[in-house]
Amino acid sequence: MSSAWLLPEHIADVLPSQARRIEELRRELLDMARSYGCELVIPPLLEHLDSLLSGTGSGSEIKLFKLVDQLSGRSLGLRADTTPQVARIDAHLLNRQGVTRLCYCGPVAHTRPDGLNTSREPLQFGVEIYGHAGLEADLEVHELALDALRRAGLSDVMLDLGDARLLQGVLDGVKLPADTLAALTAALAAKDMGVLADLTANMPAVTRDALLALPSLFGGREVLAEAARRLPDHPLVKAALADLDWLAGHLAAVHPEVALGFDLADLQGYAYYTGIRFAAYASGCSDAVLRGGRYDEVGAAFGRRRPAVGFSLDLKTLVTLVPATPLRAAVRAPWGEDASLRQAVRALREQGETVVCVLPGHEHEADEFDCDRELVREHTQWVVRTL
């Protein structure tokens, strides 16, 4: 028997009930982003490979599906992340001088899944703010991200905060090969003290002590004061800790329901982020449902370095974590050729009602809709009656 109906691993169809929930959430989040002043952009699914790899940090190339353009012979890629494309739009197509707020929602493709139960075709929703280097933009992005999770119906959210400048300050004056730096950030994130000890064996004592201290600097807001005592008195370290404390204070005041945590050794995306980075976790989910931060270098590859901060999430993952929305109330109507019936159905739909016309022999096939009313004929009029 043919297996043409089988899909590749970690690629799946989205069936009606789930598709409805995803689409409703997509509309909700795009409308929410617009309420913050964000403008919607829709970048292409594929473009030149060198553009997609610009400013994305190490490790991005292995995520990209690559192909050859039959028109030009150039290498193309299916986007694995939308941020480089939005940075290109900001830098060249819009080319504004002031603040630009952009949002997007579309599929991305990964050559490998990020986890055992994740899709290789996430539906990525994200927000980017360009043109403002101050913490005000960071705070707005954090609030927008938390608002998105709240609108989706997600509760028990924990926001994890860190800053790439901490490692930059600790390593100031220490030159490391790219592979050593990658191994170091991986060991810090994994809190692997044995590997850290080996990697830092020949470093200056101050640097080594600070790197060995980072894995223990996680917890609540008190971690920031402890980090100030144990990390070098470096301008980048001081600025990072002060900014994290400022941001934590404002978030705690506005979102007391959100648990704030700090893991100063978690440096995922170190080659990408230039300042504060954050991740949101939900109860019962081991991986982050949302990631973001400041990445001021993202536009440099396009010839225009602009302050930038934003976040993204996968709508397909998010809908699996929130309660199912109730089925949409609908009106069940008979099928018929009678002109008055068809006019009555059209009038209800124009009023915003969902009207499911039951075709002959298929009276049981309206599972996706909660038909709580029916259209019936009473004398010479078609009227809606409660079931």
Tab-separated table of N, CA and C in Angstrom, residues 55-204:
chain	number	residue	atom	x	y	z
A	55	GLY	N	23.072	38.320	11.187
A	55	GLY	CA	22.761	38.775	12.541
A	55	GLY	C	22.036	37.779	13.412
A	56	THR	N	22.033	36.486	13.022
A	56	THR	CA	21.265	35.517	13.799
A	56	THR	C	22.082	34.771	14.829
A	57	GLY	N	23.407	34.953	14.841
A	57	GLY	CA	24.221	34.265	15.834
A	57	GLY	C	24.617	32.877	15.373
A	58	SER	N	25.489	32.259	16.136
A	58	SER	CA	26.014	30.951	15.768
A	58	SER	C	24.943	29.885	15.867
A	59	GLY	N	25.089	28.849	15.038
A	59	GLY	CA	24.172	27.719	15.093
A	59	GLY	C	22.925	27.876	14.261
A	60	SER	N	22.719	29.031	13.624
A	60	SER	CA	21.491	29.250	12.873
A	60	SER	C	21.477	28.502	11.550
A	61	GLU	N	22.647	28.323	10.956
A	61	GLU	CA	22.693	27.737	9.618
A	61	GLU	C	22.160	26.311	9.589
A	62	ILE	N	22.400	25.538	10.655
A	62	ILE	CA	21.960	24.147	10.646
A	62	ILE	C	20.441	24.023	10.748
A	63	LYS	N	19.751	25.091	11.141
A	63	LYS	CA	18.291	25.057	11.229
A	63	LYS	C	17.612	25.330	9.894
A	64	LEU	N	18.359	25.850	8.919
A	64	LEU	CA	17.759	26.329	7.677
A	64	LEU	C	17.671	25.233	6.624
A	65	PHE	N	16.508	25.108	6.014
A	65	PHE	CA	16.371	24.332	4.788
A	65	PHE	C	16.917	25.170	3.638
A	66	LYS	N	17.765	24.575	2.830
A	66	LYS	CA	18.417	25.317	1.747
A	66	LYS	C	18.017	24.735	0.398
A	67	LEU	N	17.917	25.597	-0.604
A	67	LEU	CA	17.597	25.188	-1.953
A	67	LEU	C	18.224	26.162	-2.933
A	68	VAL	N	18.200	25.816	-4.205
A	68	VAL	CA	18.783	26.655	-5.249
A	68	VAL	C	17.663	27.301	-6.054
A	69	ASP	N	17.759	28.607	-6.239
A	69	ASP	CA	16.781	29.357	-7.027
A	69	ASP	C	16.947	28.997	-8.509
A	70	GLN	N	15.910	28.459	-9.122
A	70	GLN	CA	15.985	28.067	-10.531
A	70	GLN	C	16.068	29.264	-11.464
A	71	LEU	N	15.732	30.457	-10.972
A	71	LEU	CA	15.806	31.652	-11.810
A	71	LEU	C	17.187	32.287	-11.806
A	72	SER	N	17.805	32.373	-10.613
A	72	SER	CA	19.082	33.087	-10.505
A	72	SER	C	20.275	32.174	-10.242
A	73	GLY	N	20.029	30.953	-9.784
A	73	GLY	CA	21.113	30.064	-9.415
A	73	GLY	C	21.666	30.328	-8.030
A	74	ARG	N	21.121	31.311	-7.329
A	74	ARG	CA	21.608	31.644	-5.984
A	74	ARG	C	20.996	30.711	-4.946
A	75	SER	N	21.674	30.629	-3.809
A	75	SER	CA	21.181	29.795	-2.714
A	75	SER	C	20.075	30.527	-1.966
A	76	LEU	N	18.974	29.832	-1.767
A	76	LEU	CA	17.851	30.366	-1.004
A	76	LEU	C	17.679	29.543	0.267
A	77	GLY	N	16.928	30.078	1.204
A	77	GLY	CA	16.631	29.362	2.428
A	77	GLY	C	15.195	29.598	2.851
A	78	LEU	N	14.605	28.575	3.487
A	78	LEU	CA	13.314	28.761	4.146
A	78	LEU	C	13.593	29.328	5.531
A	79	ARG	N	12.936	30.406	5.875
A	79	ARG	CA	13.259	31.073	7.132
A	79	ARG	C	13.056	30.149	8.327
A	80	ALA	N	14.007	30.191	9.247
A	80	ALA	CA	13.900	29.479	10.521
A	80	ALA	C	13.549	30.431	11.656
A	81	ASP	N	13.644	31.735	11.384
A	81	ASP	CA	13.319	32.777	12.360
A	81	ASP	C	12.966	34.028	11.561
A	82	THR	N	11.963	34.758	11.999
A	82	THR	CA	11.489	35.912	11.230
A	82	THR	C	12.236	37.193	11.571
A	83	THR	N	12.919	37.242	12.713
A	83	THR	CA	13.559	38.480	13.152
A	83	THR	C	14.544	39.058	12.141
A	84	PRO	N	15.440	38.263	11.521
A	84	PRO	CA	16.341	38.872	10.530
A	84	PRO	C	15.594	39.536	9.375
A	85	GLN	N	14.477	38.967	8.974
A	85	GLN	CA	13.693	39.557	7.897
A	85	GLN	C	13.068	40.879	8.322
A	86	VAL	N	12.571	40.922	9.562
A	86	VAL	CA	11.968	42.158	10.061
A	86	VAL	C	13.041	43.239	10.219
A	87	ALA	N	14.248	42.830	10.632
A	87	ALA	CA	15.359	43.786	10.722
A	87	ALA	C	15.699	44.348	9.345
A	88	ARG	N	15.657	43.508	8.328
A	88	ARG	CA	15.909	43.973	6.955
A	88	ARG	C	14.833	44.961	6.516
A	89	ILE	N	13.580	44.678	6.843
A	89	ILE	CA	12.480	45.582	6.493
A	89	ILE	C	12.653	46.925	7.180
A	90	ASP	N	12.999	46.888	8.476
A	90	ASP	CA	13.212	48.141	9.212
A	90	ASP	C	14.372	48.935	8.633
A	91	ALA	N	15.453	48.233	8.282
A	91	ALA	CA	16.670	48.923	7.836
A	91	ALA	C	16.541	49.504	6.441
A	92	HIS	N	15.886	48.794	5.525
A	92	HIS	CA	15.928	49.206	4.125
A	92	HIS	C	14.586	49.645	3.551
A	93	LEU	N	13.509	48.923	3.859
A	93	LEU	CA	12.231	49.258	3.233
A	93	LEU	C	11.516	50.393	3.953
A	94	LEU	N	11.556	50.376	5.272
A	94	LEU	CA	10.941	51.468	6.024
A	94	LEU	C	11.928	52.614	6.233
A	95	ASN	N	13.126	52.281	6.717
A	95	ASN	CA	14.213	53.261	6.843
A	95	ASN	C	13.782	54.509	7.601
A	96	ARG	N	13.109	54.319	8.725
A	96	ARG	CA	12.633	55.439	9.528
A	96	ARG	C	13.712	55.875	10.506
A	97	GLN	N	13.603	57.097	10.973
A	97	GLN	CA	14.566	57.629	11.932
A	97	GLN	C	14.141	57.392	13.373
A	98	GLY	N	12.859	57.384	13.624
A	98	GLY	CA	12.373	57.242	14.995
A	98	GLY	C	12.049	55.816	15.366
A	99	VAL	N	11.166	55.679	16.339
A	99	VAL	CA	10.776	54.365	16.843
A	99	VAL	C	9.831	53.682	15.858
A	100	THR	N	10.081	52.407	15.608
A	100	THR	CA	9.207	51.598	14.759
A	100	THR	C	8.822	50.347	15.531
A	101	ARG	N	7.521	50.107	15.641
A	101	ARG	CA	7.008	48.906	16.296
A	101	ARG	C	6.398	48.009	15.232
A	102	LEU	N	6.903	46.790	15.120
A	102	LEU	CA	6.438	45.857	14.097
A	102	LEU	C	6.029	44.534	14.744
A	103	CYS	N	5.033	43.885	14.143
A	103	CYS	CA	4.632	42.553	14.584
A	103	CYS	C	4.452	41.669	13.362
A	104	TYR	N	4.428	40.368	13.588
A	104	TYR	CA	4.316	39.416	12.494
A	104	TYR	C	3.743	38.114	13.022
A	105	CYS	N	3.224	37.299	12.140
A	105	CYS	CA	2.772	35.961	12.504
A	105	CYS	C	2.765	35.103	11.240
A	106	GLY	N	3.602	34.079	11.215
A	106	GLY	CA	3.688	33.222	10.047
A	106	GLY	C	4.517	31.993	10.340
A	107	PRO	N	4.479	31.005	9.453
A	107	PRO	CA	5.228	29.769	9.676
A	107	PRO	C	6.725	29.954	9.455
A	108	VAL	N	7.511	29.218	10.202
A	108	VAL	CA	8.950	29.085	9.979
A	108	VAL	C	9.237	27.590	9.868
A	109	ALA	N	10.393	27.239	9.305
A	109	ALA	CA	10.728	25.825	9.095
A	109	ALA	C	12.086	25.522	9.711
A	110	HIS	N	12.172	24.429	10.447
A	110	HIS	CA	13.415	23.991	11.084
A	110	HIS	C	13.825	22.624	10.536
A	111	THR	N	15.107	22.473	10.252
A	111	THR	CA	15.598	21.185	9.774
A	111	THR	C	15.517	20.118	10.864
A	112	ARG	N	15.617	20.550	12.118
A	112	ARG	CA	15.529	19.634	13.246
A	112	ARG	C	14.599	20.220	14.295
A	113	PRO	N	13.856	19.368	15.018
A	113	PRO	CA	12.962	19.891	16.061
A	113	PRO	C	13.760	20.393	17.251
A	114	ASP	N	13.194	21.364	17.959
A	114	ASP	CA	13.845	21.879	19.158
A	114	ASP	C	13.691	20.944	20.355
A	115	GLY	N	12.706	20.054	20.292
A	115	GLY	CA	12.477	19.120	21.389
A	115	GLY	C	11.771	17.878	20.895
A	116	LEU	N	11.530	16.931	21.792
A	116	LEU	CA	10.935	15.659	21.408
A	116	LEU	C	9.525	15.814	20.855
A	117	ASN	N	8.766	16.747	21.413
A	117	ASN	CA	7.356	16.883	21.031
A	117	ASN	C	7.065	18.192	20.307
A	118	THR	N	8.083	18.786	19.699
A	118	THR	CA	7.887	20.063	19.030
A	118	THR	C	7.817	19.887	17.524
A	119	SER	N	7.167	20.828	16.875
A	119	SER	CA	7.004	20.802	15.427
A	119	SER	C	8.218	21.414	14.741
A	120	ARG	N	8.516	20.920	13.555
A	120	ARG	CA	9.551	21.552	12.737
A	120	ARG	C	8.962	22.667	11.880
A	121	GLU	N	7.680	22.942	12.060
A	121	GLU	CA	7.034	24.042	11.351
A	121	GLU	C	6.230	24.887	12.339
A	122	PRO	N	6.918	25.585	13.242
A	122	PRO	CA	6.202	26.442	14.190
A	122	PRO	C	5.462	27.568	13.471
A	123	LEU	N	4.429	28.059	14.124
A	123	LEU	CA	3.731	29.259	13.652
A	123	LEU	C	4.179	30.391	14.568
A	124	GLN	N	5.113	31.188	14.091
A	124	GLN	CA	5.810	32.153	14.938
A	124	GLN	C	5.095	33.497	14.969
A	125	PHE	N	4.738	33.901	16.170
A	125	PHE	CA	4.213	35.253	16.414
A	125	PHE	C	5.294	36.038	17.137
A	126	GLY	N	5.500	37.283	16.740
A	126	GLY	CA	6.528	38.069	17.403
A	126	GLY	C	6.300	39.558	17.282
A	127	VAL	N	7.013	40.275	18.113
A	127	VAL	CA	6.957	41.747	18.161
A	127	VAL	C	8.379	42.277	18.242
A	128	GLU	N	8.659	43.332	17.492
A	128	GLU	CA	9.982	43.971	17.519
A	128	GLU	C	9.797	45.485	17.675
A	129	ILE	N	10.624	46.097	18.515
A	129	ILE	CA	10.662	47.557	18.634
A	129	ILE	C	12.051	48.020	18.242
A	130	TYR	N	12.135	48.882	17.241
A	130	TYR	CA	13.401	49.407	16.747
A	130	TYR	C	13.499	50.902	17.044
A	131	GLY	N	14.718	51.345	17.323
A	131	GLY	CA	14.976	52.768	17.393
A	131	GLY	C	15.057	53.379	18.773
A	132	HIS	N	14.897	52.588	19.834
A	132	HIS	CA	15.002	53.144	21.187
A	132	HIS	C	15.906	52.262	22.031
A	133	ALA	N	17.001	52.837	22.528
A	133	ALA	CA	17.984	52.070	23.292
A	133	ALA	C	17.674	52.014	24.781
A	134	GLY	N	16.722	52.807	25.252
A	134	GLY	CA	16.441	52.874	26.682
A	134	GLY	C	15.623	51.700	27.192
A	135	LEU	N	15.601	51.568	28.520
A	135	LEU	CA	14.869	50.483	29.163
A	135	LEU	C	13.363	50.588	28.965
A	136	GLU	N	12.885	51.756	28.572
A	136	GLU	CA	11.450	51.899	28.332
A	136	GLU	C	10.962	50.913	27.277
A	137	ALA	N	11.774	50.716	26.224
A	137	ALA	CA	11.401	49.768	25.167
A	137	ALA	C	11.434	48.339	25.691
A	138	ASP	N	12.441	48.012	26.509
A	138	ASP	CA	12.505	46.673	27.107
A	138	ASP	C	11.257	46.402	27.943
A	139	LEU	N	10.877	47.379	28.767
A	139	LEU	CA	9.706	47.209	29.621
A	139	LEU	C	8.442	47.028	28.785
A	140	GLU	N	8.305	47.804	27.720
A	140	GLU	CA	7.124	47.671	26.868
A	140	GLU	C	7.048	46.282	26.245
A	141	VAL	N	8.176	45.752	25.799
A	141	VAL	CA	8.196	44.416	25.196
A	141	VAL	C	7.850	43.353	26.237
A	142	HIS	N	8.380	43.487	27.443
A	142	HIS	CA	8.046	42.534	28.505
A	142	HIS	C	6.548	42.560	28.811
A	143	GLU	N	5.987	43.770	28.912
A	143	GLU	CA	4.562	43.886	29.211
A	143	GLU	C	3.719	43.325	28.073
A	144	LEU	N	4.148	43.559	26.849
A	144	LEU	CA	3.425	43.036	25.704
A	144	LEU	C	3.475	41.511	25.692
A	145	ALA	N	4.641	40.961	26.018
A	145	ALA	CA	4.786	39.506	26.057
A	145	ALA	C	3.885	38.893	27.131
A	146	LEU	N	3.883	39.479	28.306
A	146	LEU	CA	3.035	38.960	29.383
A	146	LEU	C	1.561	39.144	29.043
A	147	ASP	N	1.228	40.242	28.368
A	147	ASP	CA	-0.146	40.464	27.934
A	147	ASP	C	-0.569	39.389	26.935
A	148	ALA	N	0.342	39.002	26.044
A	148	ALA	CA	0.035	37.960	25.068
A	148	ALA	C	-0.288	36.639	25.759
A	149	LEU	N	0.501	36.277	26.760
A	149	LEU	CA	0.249	35.026	27.480
A	149	LEU	C	-1.052	35.096	28.273
A	150	ARG	N	-1.334	36.273	28.820
A	150	ARG	CA	-2.601	36.430	29.564
A	150	ARG	C	-3.792	36.326	28.631
A	151	ARG	N	-3.708	36.986	27.465
A	151	ARG	CA	-4.799	36.921	26.495
A	151	ARG	C	-5.038	35.493	26.030
A	152	ALA	N	-3.965	34.718	25.951
A	152	ALA	CA	-4.098	33.327	25.519
A	152	ALA	C	-4.740	32.452	26.589
A	153	GLY	N	-4.802	32.949	27.826
A	153	GLY	CA	-5.395	32.178	28.914
A	153	GLY	C	-4.401	31.393	29.722
A	154	LEU	N	-3.113	31.746	29.603
A	154	LEU	CA	-2.070	31.022	30.323
A	154	LEU	C	-1.909	31.610	31.723
A	155	SER	N	-1.938	30.764	32.722
A	155	SER	CA	-1.753	31.206	34.110
A	155	SER	C	-0.493	30.567	34.679
A	156	ASP	N	-0.133	30.964	35.885
A	156	ASP	CA	1.065	30.437	36.556
A	156	ASP	C	2.308	30.630	35.690
A	157	VAL	N	2.526	31.862	35.262
A	157	VAL	CA	3.671	32.179	34.402
A	157	VAL	C	4.861	32.575	35.258
A	158	MET	N	6.045	32.062	34.898
A	158	MET	CA	7.289	32.467	35.543
A	158	MET	C	8.179	33.101	34.482
A	159	LEU	N	8.659	34.301	34.764
A	159	LEU	CA	9.511	35.028	33.835
A	159	LEU	C	10.943	34.955	34.324
A	160	ASP	N	11.811	34.378	33.495
A	160	ASP	CA	13.218	34.213	33.827
A	160	ASP	C	14.026	35.293	33.114
A	161	LEU	N	14.865	36.009	33.869
A	161	LEU	CA	15.615	37.150	33.332
A	161	LEU	C	17.117	36.947	33.453
A	162	GLY	N	17.836	37.489	32.493
A	162	GLY	CA	19.294	37.471	32.509
A	162	GLY	C	19.816	38.588	31.639
A	163	ASP	N	21.124	38.637	31.438
A	163	ASP	CA	21.696	39.717	30.632
A	163	ASP	C	23.020	39.257	30.036
A	164	ALA	N	23.159	39.410	28.726
A	164	ALA	CA	24.384	38.997	28.025
A	164	ALA	C	25.591	39.819	28.437
A	165	ARG	N	25.362	41.043	28.941
A	165	ARG	CA	26.482	41.913	29.306
A	165	ARG	C	27.256	41.402	30.514
A	166	LEU	N	26.630	40.552	31.316
A	166	LEU	CA	27.338	39.998	32.475
A	166	LEU	C	28.561	39.207	32.027
A	167	LEU	N	28.366	38.320	31.050
A	167	LEU	CA	29.497	37.541	30.560
A	167	LEU	C	30.482	38.419	29.804
A	168	GLN	N	29.974	39.396	29.081
A	168	GLN	CA	30.863	40.315	28.368
A	168	GLN	C	31.778	41.028	29.349
A	169	GLY	N	31.228	41.474	30.477
A	169	GLY	CA	32.038	42.157	31.480
A	169	GLY	C	33.021	41.234	32.164
A	170	VAL	N	32.572	40.021	32.463
A	170	VAL	CA	33.451	39.053	33.125
A	170	VAL	C	34.619	38.676	32.226
A	171	LEU	N	34.381	38.560	30.927
A	171	LEU	CA	35.426	38.130	29.989
A	171	LEU	C	36.197	39.288	29.364
A	172	ASP	N	35.928	40.502	29.809
A	172	ASP	CA	36.625	41.652	29.228
A	172	ASP	C	38.146	41.485	29.365
A	173	GLY	N	38.835	41.568	28.241
A	173	GLY	CA	40.280	41.408	28.233
A	173	GLY	C	40.755	39.986	28.041
A	174	VAL	N	39.823	39.036	28.030
A	174	VAL	CA	40.179	37.627	27.829
A	174	VAL	C	39.715	37.218	26.435
A	175	LYS	N	40.646	36.890	25.578
A	175	LYS	CA	40.308	36.497	24.211
A	175	LYS	C	40.152	34.981	24.140
A	176	LEU	N	38.991	34.546	23.631
A	176	LEU	CA	38.709	33.122	23.529
A	176	LEU	C	38.340	32.763	22.093
A	177	PRO	N	38.794	31.628	21.591
A	177	PRO	CA	38.341	31.157	20.281
A	177	PRO	C	36.832	30.933	20.303
A	178	ALA	N	36.199	30.999	19.137
A	178	ALA	CA	34.741	30.879	19.048
A	178	ALA	C	34.249	29.560	19.614
A	179	ASP	N	34.969	28.462	19.346
A	179	ASP	CA	34.513	27.167	19.844
A	179	ASP	C	34.633	27.067	21.364
A	180	THR	N	35.645	27.708	21.921
A	180	THR	CA	35.800	27.714	23.382
A	180	THR	C	34.699	28.530	24.037
A	181	LEU	N	34.379	29.686	23.427
A	181	LEU	CA	33.306	30.517	23.957
A	181	LEU	C	31.974	29.776	23.906
A	182	ALA	N	31.719	29.058	22.811
A	182	ALA	CA	30.483	28.286	22.701
A	182	ALA	C	30.429	27.198	23.765
A	183	ALA	N	31.543	26.521	23.985
A	183	ALA	CA	31.594	25.480	25.020
A	183	ALA	C	31.391	26.077	26.404
A	184	LEU	N	31.938	27.270	26.613
A	184	LEU	CA	31.808	27.936	27.908
A	184	LEU	C	30.360	28.309	28.199
A	185	THR	N	29.680	28.921	27.217
A	185	THR	CA	28.280	29.308	27.434
A	185	THR	C	27.396	28.074	27.630
A	186	ALA	N	27.698	26.984	26.913
A	186	ALA	CA	26.922	25.749	27.085
A	186	ALA	C	27.133	25.176	28.481
A	187	ALA	N	28.361	25.200	28.975
A	187	ALA	CA	28.650	24.684	30.316
A	187	ALA	C	27.992	25.540	31.389
A	188	LEU	N	27.978	26.853	31.178
A	188	LEU	CA	27.312	27.737	32.135
A	188	LEU	C	25.816	27.456	32.192
A	189	ALA	N	25.191	27.320	31.017
A	189	ALA	CA	23.751	27.066	30.984
A	189	ALA	C	23.412	25.725	31.634
A	190	ALA	N	24.280	24.729	31.410
A	190	ALA	CA	24.052	23.399	31.988
A	190	ALA	C	24.526	23.301	33.433
A	191	LYS	N	25.223	24.352	33.909
A	191	LYS	CA	25.786	24.367	35.264
A	191	LYS	C	26.714	23.171	35.493
A	192	ASP	N	27.504	22.905	34.474
A	192	ASP	CA	28.451	21.785	34.511
A	192	ASP	C	29.772	22.289	35.086
A	193	MET	N	29.939	22.138	36.399
A	193	MET	CA	31.094	22.699	37.082
A	193	MET	C	32.397	22.019	36.664
A	194	GLY	N	32.342	20.723	36.318
A	194	GLY	CA	33.552	20.037	35.895
A	194	GLY	C	34.103	20.599	34.603
A	195	VAL	N	33.238	20.784	33.614
A	195	VAL	CA	33.662	21.366	32.337
A	195	VAL	C	34.105	22.810	32.536
A	196	LEU	N	33.372	23.545	33.375
A	196	LEU	CA	33.750	24.937	33.635
A	196	LEU	C	35.150	25.019	34.252
A	197	ALA	N	35.429	24.134	35.178
A	197	ALA	CA	36.748	24.131	35.822
A	197	ALA	C	37.853	23.895	34.798
A	198	ASP	N	37.601	22.989	33.866
A	198	ASP	CA	38.602	22.706	32.830
A	198	ASP	C	38.780	23.896	31.891
A	199	LEU	N	37.658	24.500	31.475
A	199	LEU	CA	37.720	25.598	30.514
A	199	LEU	C	38.359	26.854	31.103
A	200	THR	N	38.241	27.026	32.407
A	200	THR	CA	38.739	28.255	33.042
A	200	THR	C	40.084	28.064	33.731
A	201	ALA	N	40.674	26.910	33.581
A	201	ALA	CA	41.898	26.578	34.331
A	201	ALA	C	43.025	27.569	34.086
A	202	ASN	N	43.165	28.078	32.885
A	202	ASN	CA	44.278	28.968	32.546
A	202	ASN	C	43.869	30.436	32.474
A	203	MET	N	42.697	30.767	32.961
A	203	MET	CA	42.240	32.149	32.938
A	203	MET	C	42.716	32.890	34.183
A	204	PRO	N	42.740	34.234	34.132
A	204	PRO	CA	43.064	35.008	35.334
A	204	PRO	C	42.144	34.638	36.490
